[in-house]
Tab-separated table of C-alpha atoms and ligand atoms in Angstrom:
chain	number	residue	atom	x	y	z
H	1	MET	CA	0.000	0.000	0.000
H	2	GLY	CA	2.659	2.492	1.033
H	3	SER	CA	5.509	1.358	-1.190
H	4	VAL	CA	7.079	3.996	-3.429
H	5	LYS	CA	8.643	3.235	-6.782
H	6	VAL	CA	10.254	5.859	-8.972
H	7	GLN	CA	11.371	4.812	-12.443
H	8	ASN	CA	13.693	6.836	-14.648
H	9	LEU	CA	12.328	10.123	-13.318
H	10	VAL	CA	13.394	13.155	-15.358
H	11	LYS	CA	12.537	16.759	-14.510
H	12	LYS	CA	13.675	19.554	-16.797
H	13	TYR	CA	13.221	23.234	-16.057
H	14	ASP	CA	13.854	25.978	-18.604
H	15	LYS	CA	17.502	26.357	-17.730
H	16	ALA	CA	18.283	23.327	-15.593
H	17	THR	CA	17.732	19.595	-15.653
H	18	ALA	CA	16.999	18.867	-12.000
H	19	LEU	CA	16.527	15.094	-12.360
H	20	LYS	CA	18.335	12.991	-14.961
H	21	GLY	CA	16.719	9.594	-14.406
H	22	VAL	CA	16.105	8.851	-10.745
H	23	ASP	CA	15.209	5.320	-9.668
H	24	LEU	CA	13.960	4.441	-6.208
H	25	ASP	CA	12.364	1.268	-4.903
H	26	ILE	CA	11.083	1.775	-1.383
H	27	LYS	CA	9.078	-0.950	0.317
H	28	GLU	CA	6.168	-0.382	2.631
H	29	GLY	CA	7.311	0.701	6.089
H	30	GLU	CA	10.893	1.485	5.094
H	31	PHE	CA	12.658	4.595	6.373
H	32	TYR	CA	14.753	6.318	3.710
H	33	ALA	CA	17.059	9.306	3.711
H	34	LEU	CA	17.669	11.098	0.439
H	35	LEU	CA	21.161	12.500	0.964
H	36	GLY	CA	23.136	14.910	-1.195
H	37	PRO	CA	24.525	18.422	-1.552
H	38	SER	CA	22.380	21.472	-2.193
H	39	GLY	CA	20.995	21.601	-5.734
H	40	CYS	CA	21.349	17.861	-6.505
H	41	GLY	CA	17.586	17.360	-6.915
H	42	LYS	CA	16.387	16.045	-3.539
H	43	THR	CA	13.490	18.452	-3.096
H	44	THR	CA	12.410	18.052	-6.713
H	45	THR	CA	12.282	14.277	-6.235
H	46	MET	CA	10.069	14.677	-3.143
H	47	ARG	CA	7.805	17.203	-4.815
H	48	CYS	CA	7.324	14.844	-7.768
H	49	ILE	CA	6.410	11.974	-5.411
H	50	ALA	CA	3.995	14.199	-3.463
H	51	GLY	CA	2.437	15.490	-6.691
H	52	PHE	CA	3.413	19.164	-6.408
H	53	GLU	CA	5.640	18.917	-9.452
H	54	LYS	CA	4.914	17.255	-12.786
H	55	PRO	CA	7.748	15.043	-14.054
H	56	THR	CA	9.050	15.624	-17.590
H	57	SER	CA	9.185	11.846	-17.997
H	58	GLY	CA	9.377	8.692	-15.920
H	59	GLU	CA	6.925	6.902	-13.678
H	60	ILE	CA	5.938	7.184	-10.033
H	61	LEU	CA	4.095	4.357	-8.294
H	62	ILE	CA	2.591	4.484	-4.825
H	63	GLY	CA	1.522	1.005	-3.837
H	64	ASP	CA	0.900	-0.691	-7.163
H	65	LYS	CA	-0.721	2.368	-8.709
H	66	VAL	CA	0.907	4.718	-11.204
H	67	VAL	CA	0.176	8.159	-9.732
H	68	ASN	CA	1.607	10.488	-12.403
H	69	ASN	CA	-1.876	11.774	-13.160
H	70	VAL	CA	-3.254	11.570	-9.616
H	71	PRO	CA	-3.552	15.004	-7.932
H	72	ALA	CA	-1.494	15.633	-4.784
H	73	ASN	CA	-4.466	15.497	-2.406
H	74	ARG	CA	-5.367	11.981	-3.608
H	75	ARG	CA	-1.899	10.458	-3.322
H	76	ASN	CA	-2.127	9.826	0.414
H	77	CYS	CA	1.274	11.405	1.000
H	78	GLY	CA	1.826	13.570	4.069
H	79	MET	CA	4.407	16.263	3.407
H	80	VAL	CA	6.368	18.337	5.899
H	81	PHE	CA	7.903	21.342	4.150
H	82	GLN	CA	11.289	22.746	5.066
H	83	SER	CA	9.810	26.079	6.123
H	84	TYR	CA	6.766	24.289	7.678
H	85	ALA	CA	4.305	26.364	5.597
H	86	LEU	CA	1.860	26.857	8.462
H	87	PHE	CA	-1.083	29.238	8.152
H	88	PRO	CA	-0.134	32.252	10.281
H	89	HIS	CA	-3.717	33.392	10.951
H	90	TYR	CA	-4.825	29.963	12.214
H	91	ASN	CA	-4.048	28.570	15.635
H	92	VAL	CA	-2.371	25.191	16.166
H	93	PHE	CA	-5.631	23.247	16.228
H	94	GLU	CA	-6.860	24.921	13.060
H	95	ASN	CA	-3.610	24.360	11.200
H	96	VAL	CA	-3.907	20.634	11.817
H	97	ALA	CA	-7.670	20.555	11.186
H	98	TYR	CA	-7.195	22.395	7.906
H	99	SER	CA	-5.991	19.366	5.948
H	100	LEU	CA	-8.959	17.292	7.138
H	101	ASN	CA	-11.289	20.068	5.992
H	102	ILE	CA	-9.513	20.208	2.653
H	103	ARG	CA	-10.032	16.486	2.244
H	104	ASP	CA	-13.746	17.030	2.851
H	105	LEU	CA	-13.623	19.459	-0.025
H	106	TYR	CA	-12.954	16.581	-2.378
H	107	SER	CA	-15.650	14.263	-1.077
H	108	GLY	CA	-19.372	14.540	-0.503
H	109	SER	CA	-22.098	16.078	-2.599
H	110	MET	CA	-21.782	19.325	-4.571
H	111	GLY	CA	-23.756	21.097	-1.849
H	112	GLN	CA	-21.484	19.837	0.920
H	113	ARG	CA	-18.409	20.787	-1.082
H	114	ALA	CA	-19.726	24.287	-1.645
H	115	LYS	CA	-20.322	24.650	2.107
H	116	THR	CA	-16.837	23.369	2.936
H	117	PHE	CA	-15.346	25.761	0.419
H	118	ALA	CA	-17.225	28.711	1.874
H	119	ARG	CA	-16.059	27.723	5.353
H	120	LEU	CA	-12.435	27.527	4.206
H	121	MET	CA	-12.685	30.916	2.585
H	122	SER	CA	-13.879	32.540	5.789
H	123	ARG	CA	-11.070	33.645	8.076
H	124	ARG	CA	-11.720	31.271	10.954
H	125	LEU	CA	-12.831	27.708	10.603
H	126	SER	CA	-16.308	26.974	11.851
H	127	LYS	CA	-16.653	24.529	14.697
H	128	PRO	CA	-15.181	21.210	13.574
H	129	THR	CA	-17.073	17.924	13.892
H	130	LYS	CA	-16.418	15.681	16.899
H	131	GLU	CA	-14.502	13.303	14.674
H	132	ILE	CA	-12.191	16.038	13.398
H	133	GLN	CA	-11.672	17.316	16.957
H	134	ARG	CA	-10.690	13.838	18.130
H	135	LYS	CA	-8.312	13.248	15.218
H	136	VAL	CA	-6.638	16.633	15.614
H	137	HIS	CA	-6.205	16.213	19.347
H	138	ASP	CA	-4.788	12.711	18.859
H	139	ALA	CA	-2.299	14.025	16.296
H	140	LEU	CA	-1.288	16.893	18.600
H	141	GLU	CA	-0.871	14.556	21.590
H	142	TYR	CA	1.240	12.358	19.387
H	143	VAL	CA	3.754	15.135	18.767
H	144	GLU	CA	3.450	16.310	22.415
H	145	LEU	CA	1.665	19.549	21.587
H	146	GLY	CA	-1.782	18.832	23.037
H	147	HIS	CA	-1.419	21.669	25.568
H	148	LEU	CA	-0.788	24.277	22.843
H	149	ALA	CA	-3.864	23.640	20.662
H	150	GLU	CA	-5.235	27.146	21.127
H	151	ARG	CA	-1.965	29.003	20.535
H	152	GLY	CA	-1.308	31.087	17.474
H	153	VAL	CA	1.440	29.455	15.438
H	154	ASN	CA	3.468	32.674	15.470
H	155	GLU	CA	3.801	32.344	19.237
H	156	LEU	CA	5.536	28.985	18.905
H	157	SER	CA	9.230	28.165	18.769
H	158	GLY	CA	10.708	26.700	15.573
H	159	GLY	CA	10.695	23.233	17.092
H	160	GLN	CA	7.029	23.532	18.066
H	161	GLN	CA	6.115	24.795	14.592
H	162	GLN	CA	7.890	21.792	13.158
H	163	ARG	CA	5.731	19.541	15.357
H	164	VAL	CA	2.564	21.266	14.150
H	165	ALA	CA	3.652	20.620	10.561
H	166	LEU	CA	4.277	16.979	11.462
H	167	ALA	CA	0.851	16.659	13.149
H	168	ARG	CA	-0.779	18.258	10.115
H	169	ALA	CA	0.780	15.597	7.891
H	170	LEU	CA	-0.006	12.694	10.251
H	171	VAL	CA	-3.643	13.609	10.899
H	172	MET	CA	-4.394	12.542	7.321
H	173	GLU	CA	-3.181	9.018	8.160
H	174	PRO	CA	-0.962	9.062	5.079
H	175	SER	CA	0.554	5.869	3.694
H	176	VAL	CA	3.751	7.779	2.882
H	177	LEU	CA	5.403	10.516	4.982
H	178	LEU	CA	7.707	12.942	3.163
H	179	MET	CA	9.894	15.421	5.031
H	180	ASP	CA	12.118	18.086	3.509
H	181	GLU	CA	15.136	18.839	5.724
H	182	PRO	CA	13.112	18.233	8.923
H	183	LEU	CA	15.962	19.219	11.250
H	184	SER	CA	17.700	21.991	9.343
H	185	ASN	CA	15.949	24.975	10.952
H	186	LEU	CA	16.455	23.742	14.516
H	187	ASP	CA	19.280	24.319	16.958
H	188	LYS	CA	21.370	21.392	18.140
H	189	LYS	CA	19.322	20.502	21.225
H	190	LEU	CA	15.997	20.640	19.374
H	191	ARG	CA	17.499	18.646	16.539
H	192	ASN	CA	18.186	15.794	18.921
H	193	THR	CA	14.659	15.711	20.368
H	194	MET	CA	13.081	16.017	16.911
H	195	ARG	CA	15.296	13.214	15.644
H	196	THR	CA	13.989	11.008	18.457
H	197	THR	CA	10.368	12.036	17.784
H	198	ILE	CA	10.620	11.247	14.083
H	199	ARG	CA	12.213	7.869	14.728
H	200	ARG	CA	9.580	7.013	17.333
H	201	ILE	CA	6.736	7.946	14.985
H	202	GLN	CA	8.266	6.003	12.116
H	203	GLN	CA	8.693	2.901	14.269
H	204	ASP	CA	5.274	3.175	15.961
H	205	LEU	CA	3.282	3.751	12.804
H	206	LYS	CA	5.560	1.730	10.518
H	207	ILE	CA	4.855	4.385	7.952
H	208	THR	CA	6.881	4.503	4.741
H	209	THR	CA	9.057	7.570	5.304
H	210	ILE	CA	11.402	9.529	3.057
H	211	PHE	CA	13.314	12.524	4.325
H	212	VAL	CA	15.672	14.847	2.532
H	213	THR	CA	18.939	15.965	4.085
H	214	HIS	CA	22.333	17.341	3.083
H	215	ASP	CA	23.812	16.073	6.365
H	216	GLN	CA	25.454	12.660	6.197
H	217	GLU	CA	25.504	12.160	9.964
H	218	GLU	CA	21.780	12.939	10.119
H	219	ALA	CA	20.967	10.477	7.336
H	220	MET	CA	23.032	7.722	8.921
H	221	SER	CA	21.710	8.202	12.444
H	222	MET	CA	18.030	8.301	11.518
H	223	ALA	CA	17.267	6.236	8.445
H	224	ASP	CA	17.437	2.516	7.761
H	225	HIS	CA	18.392	3.137	4.116
H	226	VAL	CA	20.285	5.971	2.487
H	227	ALA	CA	19.931	6.957	-1.173
H	228	VAL	CA	22.849	9.204	-2.103
H	229	MET	CA	22.124	11.780	-4.813
H	230	ARG	CA	24.536	13.785	-6.966
H	231	ASP	CA	23.668	16.093	-9.800
H	232	GLY	CA	20.182	14.735	-10.563
H	233	GLU	CA	20.977	11.069	-10.098
H	234	ILE	CA	21.054	8.420	-7.378
H	235	VAL	CA	24.675	7.332	-7.143
H	236	GLN	CA	24.507	4.940	-4.195
H	237	MET	CA	21.942	3.019	-2.142
H	238	ALA	CA	23.067	1.567	1.142
H	239	THR	CA	22.240	0.942	4.763
H	240	PRO	CA	24.063	3.179	7.268
H	241	THR	CA	26.272	0.220	8.236
H	242	GLU	CA	27.287	-0.321	4.619
H	243	LEU	CA	28.056	3.379	4.237
H	244	TYR	CA	30.213	3.370	7.368
H	245	SER	CA	32.297	0.507	6.072
H	246	SER	CA	32.573	1.708	2.465
H	247	PRO	CA	35.840	3.500	1.597
W	301	LIG	P1	18.066	20.136	-3.584
W	301	LIG	O1	16.753	19.885	-2.918
W	301	LIG	O2	18.918	18.912	-3.636
W	301	LIG	O3	18.792	21.302	-3.020
W	301	LIG	P2	16.443	20.971	-5.828
W	301	LIG	O4	15.621	19.780	-6.153
W	301	LIG	O5	15.811	22.051	-5.039
W	301	LIG	O6	17.780	20.489	-5.114
W	301	LIG	O7	16.989	21.619	-7.164
W	301	LIG	C1	17.637	20.847	-8.192
W	301	LIG	C2	18.004	21.758	-9.361
W	301	LIG	O8	16.825	22.194	-10.013
W	301	LIG	C3	18.766	23.000	-8.967
W	301	LIG	O9	19.687	23.260	-9.984
W	301	LIG	C4	17.699	24.051	-8.922
W	301	LIG	O10	18.232	25.315	-9.212
W	301	LIG	C5	16.742	23.588	-10.005
W	301	LIG	N1	15.353	23.994	-9.738
W	301	LIG	C6	14.600	23.585	-8.685
W	301	LIG	N2	13.368	24.106	-8.726
W	301	LIG	C7	13.333	24.881	-9.844
W	301	LIG	C8	12.345	25.699	-10.455
W	301	LIG	N3	11.116	25.822	-9.939
W	301	LIG	N4	12.681	26.357	-11.602
W	301	LIG	C9	13.903	26.218	-12.137
W	301	LIG	N5	14.867	25.464	-11.629
W	301	LIG	C10	14.612	24.809	-10.486
W	302	LIG	P1	-17.330	20.267	23.061
W	302	LIG	O1	-18.350	20.297	21.976
W	302	LIG	O2	-16.901	18.862	23.430
W	302	LIG	O3	-17.640	21.136	24.227
W	302	LIG	P2	-15.354	22.266	22.525
W	302	LIG	O4	-16.115	23.258	21.757
W	302	LIG	O5	-15.070	22.510	23.961
W	302	LIG	O6	-16.018	20.828	22.355
W	302	LIG	O7	-13.974	22.032	21.772
W	302	LIG	C1	-13.091	20.997	22.163
W	302	LIG	C2	-11.715	21.352	21.622
W	302	LIG	O8	-11.783	21.465	20.212
W	302	LIG	C3	-11.223	22.681	22.139
W	302	LIG	O9	-10.336	22.509	23.226
W	302	LIG	C4	-10.504	23.260	20.974
W	302	LIG	O10	-9.118	22.937	21.053
W	302	LIG	C5	-11.025	22.574	19.764
W	302	LIG	N1	-11.883	23.475	18.944
W	302	LIG	C6	-13.208	23.417	18.839
W	302	LIG	N2	-13.673	24.327	17.997
W	302	LIG	C7	-12.619	24.993	17.550
W	302	LIG	C8	-12.466	26.084	16.634
W	302	LIG	N3	-13.463	26.660	15.989
W	302	LIG	N4	-11.239	26.539	16.426
W	302	LIG	C9	-10.222	25.970	17.037
W	302	LIG	N5	-10.292	24.953	17.882
W	302	LIG	C10	-11.477	24.462	18.155
């Protein structure tokens, strides 16, 4: 269900070729780091898997389904962006509830969808259903933020904002979790706690996880598999142990 297969993925921009034929074969429940220097194509690879970027050529499969033409909101991928991309005028609860509301936008009758749309367009969300409240609170408890549900996101530290972004991805119960440089905006102490949180979540939920990093130590200490990227291509696939012992 949550396996990810990328076959000969090419992404050309006007002036640059970001991906020159990327292949990945990630089994359900595996924890992968995509490691490489800035500009090698890591983020582009993630954005193609999540559906925010259209590949020039190549195939992306999630489970056994080719998803090239499936819109992002139907791919069942939870994405945590590098800059978190939280909604500044929503509080913590609302930021996490937002994705559940968005999902409602794509289900139900025309009338229900119109109502959901109107609600989303208004500045504050209307009172969420009991089910949404329960799911949001569960997700917030899970990232140890239950006590901050009513806070504005601008009042939170970077590490707390990161946790909100993580809860917002998890509340959708995605089959694949994608994270772009999840530790890069945090100081050293927060990095260590976040590292532990991410590992715990990955092991608890056994969710297929791919995270992008330029930091070799980070990749090796967190992931079970490391895909090393250079200049638009995967140049090595290994476990951390294999990487340690390779010359
Ligand atoms: P990384 O995440 O490894 O830093 P990216 O995937 O962001 O690398 O970028 C790979 C290459 O594609 C870079 O050369 C970058 O300049 C280029 N690129 C990325 N996004 C765009 C875009 N929207 N338009 C043009 N070029 C882009
Ligand atoms: P009940 O119907 O059980 O009394 P409440 O209205 O007290 O539920 O809400 C329970 C929790 O749900 C609150 O603590 C709050 O975090 C969250 N919540 C409910 N409505 C909203 C809303 N419109 N915006 C943000 N959070 C909300």
